[in-house]
Short mmCIF file of C-alpha atoms and ligand atoms in Angstrom, two decimals:
data_model
loop_
_atom_site.label_atom_id
_atom_site.label_comp_id
_atom_site.label_asym_id
_atom_site.label_seq_id
_atom_site.Cartn_x
_atom_site.Cartn_y
_atom_site.Cartn_z
CA MET A 107 26.83 -4.95 -10.57
CA THR A 108 25.82 -1.75 -9.75
CA ASN A 109 24.63 -0.16 -5.92
CA PRO A 110 21.22 0.04 -5.49
CA PRO A 111 19.12 3.68 -4.72
CA ASP A 112 19.24 5.03 -1.58
CA VAL A 113 14.77 4.43 -1.15
CA ILE A 114 13.39 6.68 1.91
CA ARG A 115 10.15 5.88 1.86
CA ALA A 116 6.34 5.05 -0.16
CA ALA A 117 5.86 9.00 -0.71
CA TYR A 118 3.66 9.58 -4.08
CA ALA A 119 1.00 7.26 -5.93
CA GLU A 120 -1.00 8.13 -9.44
CA LEU A 121 -4.29 7.08 -9.65
CA ILE A 122 -6.14 7.06 -13.15
CA VAL A 123 -9.63 8.04 -11.76
CA THR A 124 -12.83 7.96 -14.66
CA ASP A 125 -15.12 11.11 -12.60
CA LEU A 126 -12.70 13.41 -10.62
CA ALA A 127 -15.44 14.56 -8.87
CA ALA A 128 -16.85 11.54 -7.49
CA ALA A 129 -13.05 10.78 -6.78
CA ARG A 130 -12.89 14.51 -4.35
CA TRP A 131 -16.15 13.25 -2.56
CA PHE A 132 -14.77 9.97 -1.68
CA TYR A 133 -10.88 11.09 -0.27
CA VAL A 134 -11.81 14.52 0.23
CA ASP A 135 -15.33 14.73 1.80
CA VAL A 136 -15.31 11.91 3.16
CA LEU A 137 -11.58 10.73 3.98
CA GLY A 138 -10.80 14.62 4.81
CA LEU A 139 -7.25 14.85 2.81
CA VAL A 140 -6.01 18.06 2.00
CA VAL A 141 -6.07 19.99 -1.36
CA THR A 142 -2.22 20.96 -2.40
CA ALA A 143 -4.01 21.22 -5.88
CA GLU A 144 -6.58 21.06 -8.15
CA GLU A 145 -6.16 21.69 -12.01
CA THR A 146 -9.13 20.84 -14.99
CA ASP A 147 -8.14 16.72 -15.22
CA ALA A 148 -6.33 16.48 -11.66
CA LEU A 149 -6.00 16.77 -7.63
CA TYR A 150 -3.30 16.87 -6.07
CA LEU A 151 -3.66 15.87 -2.46
CA ARG A 152 -2.36 15.28 1.40
CA ALA A 153 -2.34 14.07 4.30
CA PHE A 154 -2.33 16.32 7.20
CA GLU A 155 1.63 15.62 8.28
CA GLU A 156 2.79 15.53 5.13
CA TYR A 157 4.55 19.15 3.53
CA LEU A 158 5.85 17.57 0.44
CA HIS A 159 3.20 18.33 -3.00
CA HIS A 160 0.94 15.53 -2.14
CA SER A 161 0.56 12.08 -1.39
CA LEU A 162 -1.69 10.73 -3.69
CA VAL A 163 -2.62 12.47 -7.47
CA LEU A 164 -5.55 11.10 -9.14
CA ARG A 165 -6.37 12.06 -12.65
CA LYS A 166 -9.17 11.79 -14.57
CA GLY A 167 -9.04 9.62 -18.07
CA LYS A 168 -11.45 6.79 -19.94
CA THR A 169 -10.22 3.94 -16.99
CA PRO A 170 -9.74 3.20 -14.08
CA ALA A 171 -6.26 2.49 -13.18
CA LEU A 172 -2.57 3.55 -11.34
CA ALA A 173 -0.41 5.53 -13.45
CA ARG A 174 2.99 5.58 -11.19
CA LEU A 175 3.85 4.59 -7.46
CA GLY A 176 6.53 7.07 -6.19
CA TYR A 177 9.57 6.57 -3.78
CA ARG A 178 11.50 9.25 -2.11
CA VAL A 179 15.33 8.93 -2.84
CA ARG A 180 17.86 10.20 -0.32
CA ASP A 181 18.83 13.31 -2.24
CA PRO A 182 19.80 13.84 -5.71
CA ARG A 183 22.15 12.19 -7.11
CA GLU A 184 20.18 9.09 -6.25
CA LEU A 185 18.52 10.25 -9.57
CA ASP A 186 22.09 8.68 -11.26
CA VAL A 187 22.40 5.78 -9.60
CA ALA A 188 18.61 4.59 -10.41
CA GLU A 189 19.42 5.15 -13.96
CA LYS A 190 22.32 3.63 -14.13
CA TYR A 191 21.21 0.77 -12.16
CA TYR A 192 18.07 -0.49 -13.71
CA THR A 193 19.94 0.82 -17.50
CA GLU A 194 21.69 -3.06 -15.72
CA LEU A 195 18.53 -4.61 -14.77
CA GLY A 196 17.82 -3.99 -18.82
CA VAL A 197 13.93 -2.18 -17.77
CA PRO A 198 12.37 0.55 -19.54
CA VAL A 199 14.22 4.03 -17.76
CA ARG A 200 13.35 7.78 -19.03
CA ARG A 201 13.84 10.89 -17.14
CA ALA A 202 11.64 13.73 -16.42
CA ASP A 203 12.10 16.35 -15.92
CA PRO A 204 10.48 18.98 -12.62
CA GLY A 205 7.56 19.75 -12.80
CA ALA A 206 6.46 16.88 -15.19
CA THR A 207 4.21 15.93 -12.43
CA LEU A 208 3.44 19.13 -10.36
CA GLY A 209 5.54 19.52 -7.22
CA ILE A 210 7.79 16.66 -8.05
CA GLY A 211 11.61 17.80 -9.15
CA ALA A 212 13.60 15.65 -11.30
CA ALA A 213 12.41 12.11 -11.23
CA VAL A 214 13.64 8.97 -12.49
CA ARG A 215 10.97 6.32 -14.26
CA ILE A 216 11.00 3.29 -14.81
CA GLN A 217 8.83 -0.44 -15.34
CA ASP A 218 10.41 -2.34 -12.52
CA PRO A 219 11.22 -6.32 -13.32
CA ILE A 220 7.77 -7.29 -11.88
CA GLY A 221 5.42 -4.84 -14.05
CA PHE A 222 5.37 -1.93 -12.13
CA PRO A 223 5.57 1.81 -12.79
CA ILE A 224 8.31 3.71 -9.80
CA GLU A 225 9.33 7.12 -10.58
CA PHE A 226 11.55 7.53 -7.77
CA PHE A 227 12.42 11.95 -6.97
CA TYR A 228 14.19 13.66 -4.68
CA ASP A 229 14.13 17.07 -4.69
CA ALA A 230 9.51 18.51 -4.49
CA THR A 231 7.25 21.54 -3.17
CA HIS A 232 7.69 22.42 0.47
CA THR A 233 3.52 22.59 1.57
CA GLU A 234 2.17 23.97 5.23
CA ARG A 235 1.93 20.46 7.61
CA PHE A 236 -0.79 21.24 9.23
CA THR A 237 0.27 18.53 12.23
CA GLN A 238 -2.01 20.61 14.59
CA HIS A 239 -3.81 22.56 12.62
CA TYR A 240 -7.02 20.86 14.93
CA HIS A 241 -9.28 22.89 14.00
CA LEU A 242 -9.08 21.76 10.19
CA GLN A 243 -9.27 18.21 11.19
CA PRO A 244 -12.12 16.28 10.20
CA ALA A 245 -13.26 13.08 13.81
CA ASN A 246 -11.17 10.49 11.06
CA ALA A 247 -8.41 12.80 9.95
CA ILE A 248 -5.34 10.52 8.06
CA SER A 249 -1.93 11.45 9.01
CA ARG A 250 0.31 10.10 5.87
CA LEU A 251 0.57 7.40 3.43
CA ASP A 252 1.97 4.45 5.04
CA HIS A 253 2.46 1.81 1.82
CA PHE A 254 1.49 0.22 -1.21
CA ASN A 255 0.30 -2.95 -1.81
CA VAL A 256 0.53 -5.44 -5.41
CA THR A 257 -1.20 -7.90 -6.82
CA VAL A 258 2.33 -10.79 -8.30
CA PRO A 259 2.11 -13.45 -9.56
CA ASP A 260 5.29 -14.95 -7.84
CA VAL A 261 5.73 -13.42 -5.08
CA ARG A 262 9.18 -15.40 -4.61
CA SER A 263 10.59 -13.62 -7.74
CA ALA A 264 9.01 -10.23 -6.78
CA TYR A 265 11.07 -10.21 -3.29
CA THR A 266 13.68 -11.66 -4.15
CA TYR A 267 13.85 -8.03 -6.05
CA TYR A 268 12.64 -5.83 -2.95
CA THR A 269 16.23 -7.35 -1.12
CA ASN A 270 18.09 -6.50 -3.50
CA LEU A 271 16.78 -3.17 -3.93
CA GLY A 272 18.43 -3.26 -0.48
CA PHE A 273 14.66 -3.80 1.45
CA GLY A 274 13.93 -5.48 4.67
CA ALA A 275 11.36 -8.58 5.51
CA SER A 276 9.44 -7.87 8.08
CA GLU A 277 6.94 -10.78 7.70
CA THR A 278 5.64 -13.13 5.30
CA ILE A 279 3.06 -15.57 4.92
CA GLU A 280 4.36 -18.80 3.76
CA ASP A 281 3.66 -23.00 3.72
CA ASP A 282 6.34 -25.61 4.87
CA GLU A 283 6.48 -26.62 1.42
CA ASP A 284 9.09 -22.95 0.76
CA ASN A 285 5.75 -21.36 -1.55
CA LEU A 286 6.33 -17.88 -0.33
CA TYR A 287 2.30 -16.06 0.05
CA ALA A 288 2.64 -12.72 0.80
CA ALA A 289 5.28 -9.98 2.01
CA TRP A 290 6.08 -7.20 3.78
CA LEU A 291 8.33 -4.89 2.95
CA TYR A 292 10.72 -1.22 4.33
CA ARG A 293 12.66 1.24 3.67
CA LYS A 294 11.19 3.36 6.20
CA SER A 295 11.14 1.72 10.00
CA THR A 296 8.02 0.75 9.68
CA VAL A 297 6.89 -2.94 8.90
CA HIS A 298 6.84 -1.75 5.78
CA ASP A 299 6.68 0.38 2.56
CA ILE A 300 5.08 -2.11 0.05
CA ALA A 301 3.25 -5.69 0.71
CA LEU A 302 3.87 -7.47 -2.17
CA THR A 303 0.12 -10.26 -2.53
CA GLY A 304 0.08 -13.45 -4.59
CA GLY A 305 -2.60 -13.37 -7.32
CA ASP A 306 -3.48 -12.31 -11.15
CA GLY A 307 -0.67 -9.31 -12.13
CA PRO A 308 0.66 -6.85 -12.31
CA ARG A 309 -1.81 -5.17 -10.40
CA LEU A 310 -2.06 -2.33 -8.10
CA HIS A 311 -4.25 -4.20 -4.28
CA HIS A 312 -4.66 -0.66 -2.10
CA ILE A 313 -2.70 2.26 -1.04
CA ALA A 314 -2.93 2.33 2.68
CA PHE A 315 -2.63 5.97 4.46
CA SER A 316 -2.72 5.99 8.47
CA SER A 317 -4.32 7.29 11.16
CA HIS A 318 -2.78 8.14 14.92
CA GLU A 319 -5.87 6.79 16.36
CA ARG A 320 -8.66 3.58 16.25
CA THR A 321 -11.55 5.83 16.88
CA GLN A 322 -10.26 7.74 13.52
CA VAL A 323 -10.93 4.63 11.55
CA LEU A 324 -14.36 3.78 13.41
CA HIS A 325 -15.27 7.82 12.01
CA THR A 326 -14.53 6.91 8.49
CA CYS A 327 -17.02 4.19 8.71
CA ASP A 328 -20.07 5.79 10.70
CA MET A 329 -19.68 8.65 8.72
CA LEU A 330 -19.88 5.86 5.49
CA GLY A 331 -23.12 4.22 6.45
CA ALA A 332 -24.45 7.92 7.80
CA LEU A 333 -23.67 9.12 3.97
CA ARG A 334 -25.59 5.74 3.07
CA ALA A 335 -21.85 5.71 1.14
CA GLU A 336 -22.16 1.37 3.19
CA ASN A 337 -21.06 0.06 0.18
CA HIS A 338 -17.16 1.64 -0.51
CA ILE A 339 -16.14 -0.69 3.19
CA GLU A 340 -15.62 -3.92 1.80
CA ARG A 341 -13.33 -5.01 4.81
CA GLY A 342 -12.98 -4.94 8.02
CA PRO A 343 -13.14 -2.09 10.35
CA GLY A 344 -10.26 -4.97 12.26
CA ARG A 345 -6.58 -5.87 14.17
CA HIS A 346 -4.25 -7.46 11.27
CA GLY A 347 -1.99 -10.71 12.27
CA VAL A 348 0.73 -9.57 9.74
CA SER A 349 1.22 -6.39 11.48
CA ASN A 350 -0.73 -6.39 14.32
CA ALA A 351 -2.28 -2.43 12.78
CA PHE A 352 -5.45 -2.03 13.40
CA TYR A 353 -7.50 -1.53 9.48
CA LEU A 354 -10.05 -1.07 7.17
CA TYR A 355 -11.04 -1.72 3.64
CA LEU A 356 -12.53 0.69 1.24
CA ARG A 357 -13.10 0.51 -2.47
CA ASP A 358 -13.69 4.41 -4.03
CA PRO A 359 -15.85 5.23 -6.43
CA ASP A 360 -13.81 3.36 -10.00
CA GLY A 361 -12.77 0.57 -7.43
CA HIS A 362 -9.35 1.55 -6.34
CA ARG A 363 -8.82 0.30 -3.02
CA ILE A 364 -8.22 2.42 0.06
CA GLU A 365 -6.95 1.63 3.27
CA ILE A 366 -6.87 3.03 6.41
CA TYR A 367 -3.84 1.89 8.82
CA THR A 368 -2.65 2.82 11.85
CA THR A 369 -0.41 1.20 14.79
CA ASP A 370 1.59 -0.71 13.59
CA TYR A 371 5.72 -1.58 14.74
CA TYR A 372 9.08 -0.30 14.55
CA THR A 373 11.59 -2.11 12.15
CA GLY A 374 14.26 -0.14 12.27
CA ASP A 375 17.25 -1.55 13.94
CA PRO A 376 19.58 -4.14 11.72
CA ASP A 377 18.28 -7.30 13.03
CA ASN A 378 14.72 -6.63 12.67
CA PRO A 379 13.03 -10.56 12.99
CA THR A 380 11.40 -11.39 10.81
CA ILE A 381 8.34 -12.81 11.40
CA ARG A 382 6.74 -16.25 9.17
CA TRP A 383 3.53 -17.08 8.71
CA ASP A 384 1.90 -19.51 7.93
CA VAL A 385 -0.10 -20.24 5.42
CA HIS A 386 -2.79 -21.82 7.82
CA ASP A 387 -3.55 -19.17 10.50
CA ASN A 388 -6.43 -18.55 10.20
CA ARG A 389 -5.36 -15.40 12.64
CA ARG A 390 -2.14 -14.32 9.77
CA ARG A 391 -4.98 -11.82 7.78
CA SER A 392 -7.62 -10.69 10.34
CA PHE A 393 -6.01 -11.30 13.93
CA TRP A 394 -9.44 -12.03 15.35
CA GLY A 395 -9.94 -14.80 12.73
CA HIS A 396 -12.71 -13.48 10.27
CA GLU A 397 -13.14 -14.11 7.29
CA VAL A 398 -11.39 -12.08 4.79
CA VAL A 399 -13.68 -11.33 0.78
CA PRO A 400 -12.97 -12.83 -1.47
CA SER A 401 -13.38 -9.67 -3.53
CA TRP A 402 -10.52 -8.76 -1.58
CA TYR A 403 -7.83 -11.60 -3.14
CA ALA A 404 -9.49 -11.06 -6.43
CA GLU A 405 -9.76 -7.82 -7.52
CA ALA A 406 -6.92 -5.38 -7.87
CA SER A 407 -6.49 -2.52 -10.84
CA THR A 408 -4.78 -1.97 -14.17
CA VAL A 409 -2.22 -0.80 -13.59
CA LEU A 410 0.20 1.31 -17.14
CA ASP A 411 3.42 1.29 -18.16
CA LEU A 412 5.43 4.52 -18.72
CA ASP A 413 3.45 4.99 -22.68
CA GLY A 414 -0.06 4.56 -20.42
CA ASN A 415 -0.68 1.81 -22.05
CA PRO A 416 -2.14 -1.03 -19.67
CA VAL A 417 0.32 -3.55 -18.78
CA PRO A 418 -1.03 -7.37 -19.98
CA ILE A 419 -1.43 -9.99 -16.11
CA SER A 420 -0.82 -13.40 -15.77
CA SER A 421 -1.68 -15.47 -13.22
CA PRO A 422 0.16 -17.83 -10.05
CA GLU A 423 1.01 -21.01 -9.19
CA ARG A 424 -0.98 -21.26 -6.15
CA ARG A 425 -3.29 -18.93 -5.40
CA GLU A 426 -3.97 -18.09 -0.43
CA SER A 427 -7.06 -18.47 -1.32
CA LEU A 428 -7.49 -21.47 -2.29
CA VAL A 429 -5.18 -23.64 -0.08
CA SER A 430 -5.90 -21.78 3.24
CA VAL A 431 -8.12 -22.76 6.32
CA GLY A 432 -9.21 -20.29 9.28
CA ALA A 433 -9.62 -16.01 7.81
CA ASP A 434 -11.08 -17.21 4.49
CA GLY A 435 -13.92 -18.83 5.44
CA PHE A 436 -12.31 -22.43 4.48
CA GLY A 437 -11.90 -23.54 7.84
CA THR A 438 -11.21 -22.34 11.03
CA ALA A 439 -7.53 -23.53 12.07
CA LEU A 440 -7.33 -25.39 15.94
CA GLU A 441 -3.97 -25.62 16.60
CA GLY A 442 -2.13 -23.89 18.83
CA ALA A 443 -6.07 -22.76 19.75
CA ASP A 444 -6.10 -24.00 23.48
CA GLU A 445 -2.58 -23.21 24.62
CA LYS A 446 -3.84 -20.98 27.34
CA GLY A 447 -7.04 -22.98 27.75
CA PHE A 448 -8.83 -21.50 25.23
CA LYS A 449 -10.79 -23.14 22.45
CA LEU A 450 -12.32 -22.06 18.91
CA GLY A 451 -15.86 -22.89 18.96
CA HIS A 452 -16.23 -24.90 16.22
CA GLN A 453 -13.93 -26.79 13.17
CA ALA A 454 -15.01 -26.51 9.84
O1 XXG B 35 -0.62 -3.01 5.77
C1 XXG B 35 -1.83 -4.69 4.87
C2 XXG B 35 -1.66 -5.09 4.42
O2 XXG B 35 -0.99 -5.93 3.53
O3 XXG B 35 -2.86 -4.58 3.73
C3 XXG B 35 -2.25 -5.81 4.24
C4 XXG B 35 -0.97 -5.13 6.66
C5 XXG B 35 -1.56 -6.99 7.06
C6 XXG B 35 -2.26 -7.63 6.63
S1 XXG B 35 -2.87 -8.73 6.64
O4 XXG B 35 -4.11 -9.37 5.69
O5 XXG B 35 -1.74 -10.45 5.94
O6 XXG B 35 -3.14 -8.94 7.97
FE1 FE2 B 36 -2.22 -2.77 4.03
CA1 CA B 37 -12.50 -19.17 8.08
#
């Protein structure tokens, strides 16, 4: 078997949106992303510390969907490696000419074995990095794209696919019968470039951007409240158990889910341990034990194949939202709660 391509990180996503003006309001006016380029049917956005052309493309279309997830590879020769690797895996593989996506050089596009439209690229147009352009940064400034999260019916096989591709596993949610409900996988030295969430799929669960500070995340909430647009807040703000990051989930005007995420931890050593959360631990998805809203488990974005057609979805055998106690509102796990002499208030 050919070696897998050397992926550096999650680099960009292309979303289909139905109303570009509404999307511009959400991503540019509220979230403060920088517009690198604008066409009649597309917006190319980046965050303040990013120097590649974009980390998010919004393209106008008839129905909301994920068009593509982009991974950057270590150098241009990795495109040949990718082409060979996926051809051997027997999935659809296509070469994309430089400029097929504005700002992106030569690329290899595939539909991966778990159903997602993926692009591998190295060459990309450089832009000015606005790290110290504090005069342009709003109080909720976003620094960079952090990760993708995808919903898949079979987390175990998706996990095997990604670990074969050379991704490390930072954290998982499992039970003691060897069922895997979710997993966090990385190439860059953070908790993840991609997370797998069990559910009807393949669908896009969310795209996450990083801020430096919790106050920046909170300012987005305050802005949405002030604008009478609080209905865009879906879950949080809060502290994740998995990843330890401070988080906020938003829904854009088309329903695509966006996470704002800050301060997870370093995973770059070769012996970085995998943290395994029990599916019954009510702190796993909210370290403070808050309920996960049902929409967060149930709703996700359609994904398109390489020809732009919706990929059919299938259902998982088990659903974390049904088997778990604790953070989902079905009870409170008391095990371990009194280690330090504290008692939780109630048991459902
Ligand atoms: O980025 C993430 C998430 O995948 O969005 C969700 C980190 C942790 C979690 S979880 O809900 O498990 O705390
Ligand atoms: Fe996330
Ligand atoms: Ca609960």
